[in-house]
Coordinates of N, CA and C and ligand atoms in Angstrom, one line a residue:
X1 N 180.6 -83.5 27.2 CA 180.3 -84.7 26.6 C 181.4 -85.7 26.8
X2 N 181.0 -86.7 27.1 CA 182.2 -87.5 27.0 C 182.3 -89.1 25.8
X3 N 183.3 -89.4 26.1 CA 184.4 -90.3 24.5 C 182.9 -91.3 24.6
X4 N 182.6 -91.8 23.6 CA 181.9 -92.8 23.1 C 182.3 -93.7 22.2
X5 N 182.8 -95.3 22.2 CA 183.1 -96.0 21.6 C 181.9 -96.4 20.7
X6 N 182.4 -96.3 19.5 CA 181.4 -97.0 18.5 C 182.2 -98.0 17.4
X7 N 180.9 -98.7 16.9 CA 181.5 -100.0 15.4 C 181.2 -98.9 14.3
X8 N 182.3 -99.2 14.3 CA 182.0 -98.9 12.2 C 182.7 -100.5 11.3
X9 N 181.9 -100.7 10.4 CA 182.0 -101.8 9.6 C 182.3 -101.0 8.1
X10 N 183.3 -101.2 7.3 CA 183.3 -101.1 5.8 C 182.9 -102.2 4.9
X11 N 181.7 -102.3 4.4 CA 180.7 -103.5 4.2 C 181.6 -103.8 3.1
X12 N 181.1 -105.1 2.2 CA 181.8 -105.6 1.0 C 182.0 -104.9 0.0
X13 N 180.9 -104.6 -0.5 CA 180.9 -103.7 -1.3 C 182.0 -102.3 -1.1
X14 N 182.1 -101.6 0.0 CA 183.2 -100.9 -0.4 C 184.6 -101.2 -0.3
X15 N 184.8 -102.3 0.1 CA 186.2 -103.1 -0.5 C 186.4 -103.4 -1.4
X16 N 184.8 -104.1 -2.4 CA 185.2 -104.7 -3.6 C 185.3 -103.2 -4.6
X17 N 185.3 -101.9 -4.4 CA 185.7 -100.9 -5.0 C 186.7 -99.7 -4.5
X18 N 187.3 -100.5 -3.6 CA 188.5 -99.6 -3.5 C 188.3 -98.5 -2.7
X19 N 186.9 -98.6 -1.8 CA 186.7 -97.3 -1.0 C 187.1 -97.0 0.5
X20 N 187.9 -98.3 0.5 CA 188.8 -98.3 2.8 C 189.3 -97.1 2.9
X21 N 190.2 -96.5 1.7 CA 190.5 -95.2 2.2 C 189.7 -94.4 2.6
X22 N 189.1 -93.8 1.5 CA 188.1 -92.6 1.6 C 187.2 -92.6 3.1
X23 N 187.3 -93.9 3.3 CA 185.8 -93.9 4.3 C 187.0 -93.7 5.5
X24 N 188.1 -94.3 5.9 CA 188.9 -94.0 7.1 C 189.4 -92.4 6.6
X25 N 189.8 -92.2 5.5 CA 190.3 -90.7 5.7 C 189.1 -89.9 6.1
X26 N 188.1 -90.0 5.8 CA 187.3 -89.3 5.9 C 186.7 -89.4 7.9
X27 N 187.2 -90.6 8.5 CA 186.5 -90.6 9.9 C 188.3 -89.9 10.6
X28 N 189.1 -90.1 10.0 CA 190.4 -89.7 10.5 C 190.2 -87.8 10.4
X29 N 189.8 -87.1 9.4 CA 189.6 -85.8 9.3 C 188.4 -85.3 9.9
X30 N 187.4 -86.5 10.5 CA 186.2 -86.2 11.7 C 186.9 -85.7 13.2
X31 N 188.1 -86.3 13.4 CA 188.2 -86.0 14.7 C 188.1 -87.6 15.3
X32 N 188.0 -88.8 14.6 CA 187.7 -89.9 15.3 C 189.0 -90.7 15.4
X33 N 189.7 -91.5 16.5 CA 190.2 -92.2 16.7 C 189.7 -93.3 16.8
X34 N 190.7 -94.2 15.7 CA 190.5 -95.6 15.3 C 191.3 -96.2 16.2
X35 N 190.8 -96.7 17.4 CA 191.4 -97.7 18.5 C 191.7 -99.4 18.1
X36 N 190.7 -99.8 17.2 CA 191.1 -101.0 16.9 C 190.5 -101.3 15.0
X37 N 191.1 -102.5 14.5 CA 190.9 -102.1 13.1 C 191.5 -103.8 12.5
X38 N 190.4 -104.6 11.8 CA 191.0 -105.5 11.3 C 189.6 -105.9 10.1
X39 N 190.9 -106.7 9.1 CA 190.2 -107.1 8.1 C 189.4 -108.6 7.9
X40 N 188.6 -109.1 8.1 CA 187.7 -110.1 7.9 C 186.7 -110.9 6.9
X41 N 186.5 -111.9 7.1 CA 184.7 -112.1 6.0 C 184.3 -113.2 6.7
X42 N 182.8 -112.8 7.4 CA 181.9 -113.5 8.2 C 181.2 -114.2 7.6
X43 N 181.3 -115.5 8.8 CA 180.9 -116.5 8.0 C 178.8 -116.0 7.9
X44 N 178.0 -117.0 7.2 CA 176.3 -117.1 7.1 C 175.7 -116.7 8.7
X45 N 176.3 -117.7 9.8 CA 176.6 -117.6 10.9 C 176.2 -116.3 11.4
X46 N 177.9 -116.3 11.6 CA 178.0 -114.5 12.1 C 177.5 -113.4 11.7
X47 N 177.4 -113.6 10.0 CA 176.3 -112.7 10.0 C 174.6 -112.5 10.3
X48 N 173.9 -114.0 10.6 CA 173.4 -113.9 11.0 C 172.8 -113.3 12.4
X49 N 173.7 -113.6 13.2 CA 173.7 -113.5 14.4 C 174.1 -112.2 14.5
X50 N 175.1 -111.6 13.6 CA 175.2 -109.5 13.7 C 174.0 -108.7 13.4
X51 N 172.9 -109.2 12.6 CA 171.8 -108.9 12.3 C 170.4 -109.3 12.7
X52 N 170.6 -110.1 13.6 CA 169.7 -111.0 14.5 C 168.3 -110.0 14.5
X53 N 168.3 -108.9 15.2 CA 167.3 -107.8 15.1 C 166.5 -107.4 14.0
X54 N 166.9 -107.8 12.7 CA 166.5 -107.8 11.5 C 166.1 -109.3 11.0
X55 N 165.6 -110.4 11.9 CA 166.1 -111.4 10.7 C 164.5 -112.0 10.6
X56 N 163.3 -111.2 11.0 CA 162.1 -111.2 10.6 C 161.7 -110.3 9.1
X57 N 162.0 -109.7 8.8 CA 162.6 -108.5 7.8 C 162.6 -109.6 6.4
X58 N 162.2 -108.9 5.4 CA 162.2 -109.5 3.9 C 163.4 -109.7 3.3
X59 N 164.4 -108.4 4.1 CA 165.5 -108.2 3.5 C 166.7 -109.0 3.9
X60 N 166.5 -109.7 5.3 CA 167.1 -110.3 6.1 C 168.2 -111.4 5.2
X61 N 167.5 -112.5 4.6 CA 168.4 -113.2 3.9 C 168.9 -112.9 2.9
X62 N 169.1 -111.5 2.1 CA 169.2 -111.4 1.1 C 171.0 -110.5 1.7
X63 N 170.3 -110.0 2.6 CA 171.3 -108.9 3.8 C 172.5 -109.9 4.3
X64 N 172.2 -111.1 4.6 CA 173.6 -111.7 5.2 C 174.2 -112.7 3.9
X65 N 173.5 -112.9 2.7 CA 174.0 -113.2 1.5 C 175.4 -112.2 1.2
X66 N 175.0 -110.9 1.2 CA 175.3 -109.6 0.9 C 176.5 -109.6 1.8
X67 N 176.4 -109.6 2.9 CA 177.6 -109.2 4.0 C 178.3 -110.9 4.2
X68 N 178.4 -111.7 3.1 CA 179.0 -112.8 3.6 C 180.0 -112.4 1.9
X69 N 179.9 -111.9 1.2 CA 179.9 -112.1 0.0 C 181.6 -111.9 -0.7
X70 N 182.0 -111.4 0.6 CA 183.2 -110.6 0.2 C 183.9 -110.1 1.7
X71 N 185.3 -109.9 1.6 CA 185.7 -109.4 3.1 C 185.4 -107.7 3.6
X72 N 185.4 -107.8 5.1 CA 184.6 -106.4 5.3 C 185.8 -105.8 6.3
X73 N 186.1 -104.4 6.3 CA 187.0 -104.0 7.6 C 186.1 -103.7 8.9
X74 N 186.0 -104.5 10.3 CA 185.6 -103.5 11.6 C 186.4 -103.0 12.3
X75 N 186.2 -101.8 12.8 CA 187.1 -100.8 13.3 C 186.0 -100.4 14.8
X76 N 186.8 -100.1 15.6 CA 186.0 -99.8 16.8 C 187.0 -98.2 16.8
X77 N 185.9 -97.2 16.8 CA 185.7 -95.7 16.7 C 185.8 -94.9 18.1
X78 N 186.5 -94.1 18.1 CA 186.2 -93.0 19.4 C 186.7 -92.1 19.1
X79 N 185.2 -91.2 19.5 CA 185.0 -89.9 19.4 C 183.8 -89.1 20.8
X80 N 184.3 -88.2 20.9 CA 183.1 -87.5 21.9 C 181.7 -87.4 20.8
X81 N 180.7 -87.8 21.7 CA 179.2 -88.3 20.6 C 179.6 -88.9 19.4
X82 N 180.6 -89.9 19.7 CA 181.0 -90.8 18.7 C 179.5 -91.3 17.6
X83 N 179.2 -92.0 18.7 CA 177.9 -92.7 18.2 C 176.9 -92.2 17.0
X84 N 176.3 -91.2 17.4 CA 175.7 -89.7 16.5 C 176.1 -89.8 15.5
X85 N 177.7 -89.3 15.8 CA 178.5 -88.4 15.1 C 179.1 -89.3 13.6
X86 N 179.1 -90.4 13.7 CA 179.5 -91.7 12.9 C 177.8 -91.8 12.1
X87 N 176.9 -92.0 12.5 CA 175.9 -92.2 12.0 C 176.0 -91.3 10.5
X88 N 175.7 -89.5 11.7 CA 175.6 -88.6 10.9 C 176.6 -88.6 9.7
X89 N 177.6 -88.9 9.9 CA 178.5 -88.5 8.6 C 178.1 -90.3 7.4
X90 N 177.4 -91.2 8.1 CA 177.2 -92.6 7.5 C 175.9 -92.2 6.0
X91 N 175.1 -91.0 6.7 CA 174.0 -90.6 6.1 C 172.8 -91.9 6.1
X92 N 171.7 -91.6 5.8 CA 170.8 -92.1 5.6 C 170.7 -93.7 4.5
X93 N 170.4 -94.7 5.5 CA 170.1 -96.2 4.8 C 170.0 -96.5 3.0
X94 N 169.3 -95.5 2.8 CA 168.6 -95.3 1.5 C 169.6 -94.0 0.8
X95 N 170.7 -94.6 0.1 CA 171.4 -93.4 -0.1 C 170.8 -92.9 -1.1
X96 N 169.9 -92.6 -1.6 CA 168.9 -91.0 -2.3 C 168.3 -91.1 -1.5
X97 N 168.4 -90.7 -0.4 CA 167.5 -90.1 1.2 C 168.7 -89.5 1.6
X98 N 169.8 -89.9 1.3 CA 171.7 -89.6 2.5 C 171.3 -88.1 2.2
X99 N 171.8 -87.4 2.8 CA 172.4 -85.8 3.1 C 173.7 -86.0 2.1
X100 N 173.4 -85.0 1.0 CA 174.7 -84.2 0.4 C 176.1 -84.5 1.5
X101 N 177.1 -84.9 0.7 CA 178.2 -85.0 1.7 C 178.6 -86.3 2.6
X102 N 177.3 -86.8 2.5 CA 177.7 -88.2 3.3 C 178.3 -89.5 2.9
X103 N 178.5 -90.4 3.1 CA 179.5 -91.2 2.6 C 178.8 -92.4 1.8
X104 N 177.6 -92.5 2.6 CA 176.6 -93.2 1.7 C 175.5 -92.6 0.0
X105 N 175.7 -91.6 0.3 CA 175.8 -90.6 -0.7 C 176.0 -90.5 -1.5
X106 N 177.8 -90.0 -1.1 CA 178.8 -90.3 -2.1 C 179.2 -91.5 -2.6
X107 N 179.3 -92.5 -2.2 CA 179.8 -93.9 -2.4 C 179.1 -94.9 -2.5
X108 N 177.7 -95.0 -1.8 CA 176.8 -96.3 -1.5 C 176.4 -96.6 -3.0
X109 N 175.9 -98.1 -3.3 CA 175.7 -98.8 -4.8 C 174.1 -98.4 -4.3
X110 N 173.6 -98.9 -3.6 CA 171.9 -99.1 -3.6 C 171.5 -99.2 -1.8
X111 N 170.4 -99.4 -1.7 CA 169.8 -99.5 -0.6 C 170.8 -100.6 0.5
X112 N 170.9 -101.6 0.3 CA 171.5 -102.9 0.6 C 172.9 -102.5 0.4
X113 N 173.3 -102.1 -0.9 CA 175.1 -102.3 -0.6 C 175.5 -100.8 -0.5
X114 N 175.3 -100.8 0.8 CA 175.2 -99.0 1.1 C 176.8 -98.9 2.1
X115 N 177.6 -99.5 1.8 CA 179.4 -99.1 2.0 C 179.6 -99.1 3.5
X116 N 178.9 -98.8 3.9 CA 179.1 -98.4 5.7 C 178.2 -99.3 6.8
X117 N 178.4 -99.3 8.1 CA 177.9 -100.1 9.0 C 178.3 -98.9 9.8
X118 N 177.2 -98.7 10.8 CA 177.4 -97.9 12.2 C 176.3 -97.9 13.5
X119 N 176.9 -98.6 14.5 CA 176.0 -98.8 15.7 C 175.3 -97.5 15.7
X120 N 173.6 -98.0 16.3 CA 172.2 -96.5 15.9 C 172.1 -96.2 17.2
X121 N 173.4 -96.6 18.5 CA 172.9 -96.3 19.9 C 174.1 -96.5 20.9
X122 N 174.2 -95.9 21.9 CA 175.7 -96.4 22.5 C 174.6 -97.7 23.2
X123 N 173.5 -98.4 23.4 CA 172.9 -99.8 24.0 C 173.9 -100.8 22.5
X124 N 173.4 -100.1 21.2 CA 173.9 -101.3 20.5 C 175.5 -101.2 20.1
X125 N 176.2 -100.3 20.4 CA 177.4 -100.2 20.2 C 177.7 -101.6 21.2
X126 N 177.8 -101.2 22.5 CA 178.1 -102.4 23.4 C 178.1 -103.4 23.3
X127 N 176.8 -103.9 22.2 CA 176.5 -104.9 21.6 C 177.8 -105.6 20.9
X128 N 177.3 -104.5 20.0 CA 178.5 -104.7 18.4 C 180.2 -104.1 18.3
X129 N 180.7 -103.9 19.4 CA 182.1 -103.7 19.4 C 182.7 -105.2 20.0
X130 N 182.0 -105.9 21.1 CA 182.8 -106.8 21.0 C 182.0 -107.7 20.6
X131 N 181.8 -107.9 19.4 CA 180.6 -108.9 18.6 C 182.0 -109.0 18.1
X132 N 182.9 -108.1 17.1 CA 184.5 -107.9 17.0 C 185.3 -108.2 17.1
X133 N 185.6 -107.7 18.8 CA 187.0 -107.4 18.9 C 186.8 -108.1 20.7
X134 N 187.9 -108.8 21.0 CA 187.8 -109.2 22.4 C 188.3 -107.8 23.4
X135 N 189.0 -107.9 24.6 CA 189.7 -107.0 25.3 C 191.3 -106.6 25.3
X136 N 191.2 -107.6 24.3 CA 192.9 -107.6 24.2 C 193.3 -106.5 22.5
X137 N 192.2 -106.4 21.5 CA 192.6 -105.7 20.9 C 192.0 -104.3 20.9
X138 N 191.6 -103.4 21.5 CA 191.4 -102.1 21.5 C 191.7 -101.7 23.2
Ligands
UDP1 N1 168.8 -103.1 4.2 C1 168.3 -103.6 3.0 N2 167.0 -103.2 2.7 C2 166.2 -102.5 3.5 C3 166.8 -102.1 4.8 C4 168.1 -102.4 5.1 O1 169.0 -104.2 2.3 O2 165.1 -102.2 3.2 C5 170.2 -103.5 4.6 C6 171.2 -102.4 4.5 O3 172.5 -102.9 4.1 C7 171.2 -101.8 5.9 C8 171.2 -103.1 6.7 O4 170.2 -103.9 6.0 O5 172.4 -101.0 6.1 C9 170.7 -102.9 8.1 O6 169.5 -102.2 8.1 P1 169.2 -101.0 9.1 O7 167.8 -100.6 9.0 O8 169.7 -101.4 10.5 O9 170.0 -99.8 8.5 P2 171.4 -99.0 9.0 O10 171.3 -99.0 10.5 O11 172.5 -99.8 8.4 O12 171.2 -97.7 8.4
MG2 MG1 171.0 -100.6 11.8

């Protein structure tokens, strides 16, 4: 297998509760190297535009309200089956659907303020790493 760069986002919500540790200690004891890593809050805009694929969706404006609301950390991830491998530990959208153990599980408020962000493809990682981060920081 080989290294696969992926986004991980720590959404508002788990800033506004004190969860940046847990979620990096927790991708740090995966086996994942954190290549790049900064703290932010996107503007209506950008979050628009990060969710673009969603913005026919009901949830769409309620979703960049949400991710504008408060500052977020992106970190660009590498790991062999990064991609997967980040999902799988992100758990399920709907955290009462997340797998025991997962981070959304453990930590997510509701459907929408679910703590985590993680590219669903190394097509959309490509996307969303330098949606981020230019070539000068990772
Ligand atoms: N979302 C929501 N309601 C929904 C579906 C999604 O509020 O019914 C939000 C939620 O924050 C989710 C994000 O929109 O993480 C993007 O949705 P997606 O289906 O891509 O879920 P993800 O890839 O984050 O698991
Ligand atoms: Mg998604």
């Amino acid at each position: 297998m080989t290294i696969e760069k992926t986004l991980g986002l720590i959404k508002p919500d788990g800033l506004e509760r004190g969860k940046q540790g847990v979620v990096i200690d927790r991708l740090l004891k995966s086996g994942f190297k954190i290549t790049a890593m900064k703290q932010l809050r996107l503007t209506r805009a950008q979050a628009e535009a990060f969710y673009a694929e969603h913005s026919a969706r009901p949830f769409f404006g309620p979703l960049c309200s949400y991710m504008t609301s408060g500052p977020i950390i992106a970190m660009t991830l590498e790991k062999e089956n990064g991609v997967a491998d980040w999902r799988k530990m992100m758990g399920a959208t709907n955290p009462e659907k997340a797998d025991p153990g997962t981070i959304r599980r453990d930590l997510a408020v509701d459907m929408e303020k679910n703590t985590v962000h993680g590219s669903d493809s190394p097509q959309s990682a490509a996307r969303e790493v330098p949606f981020f981060f230019n070539n000068l920081e990772f």
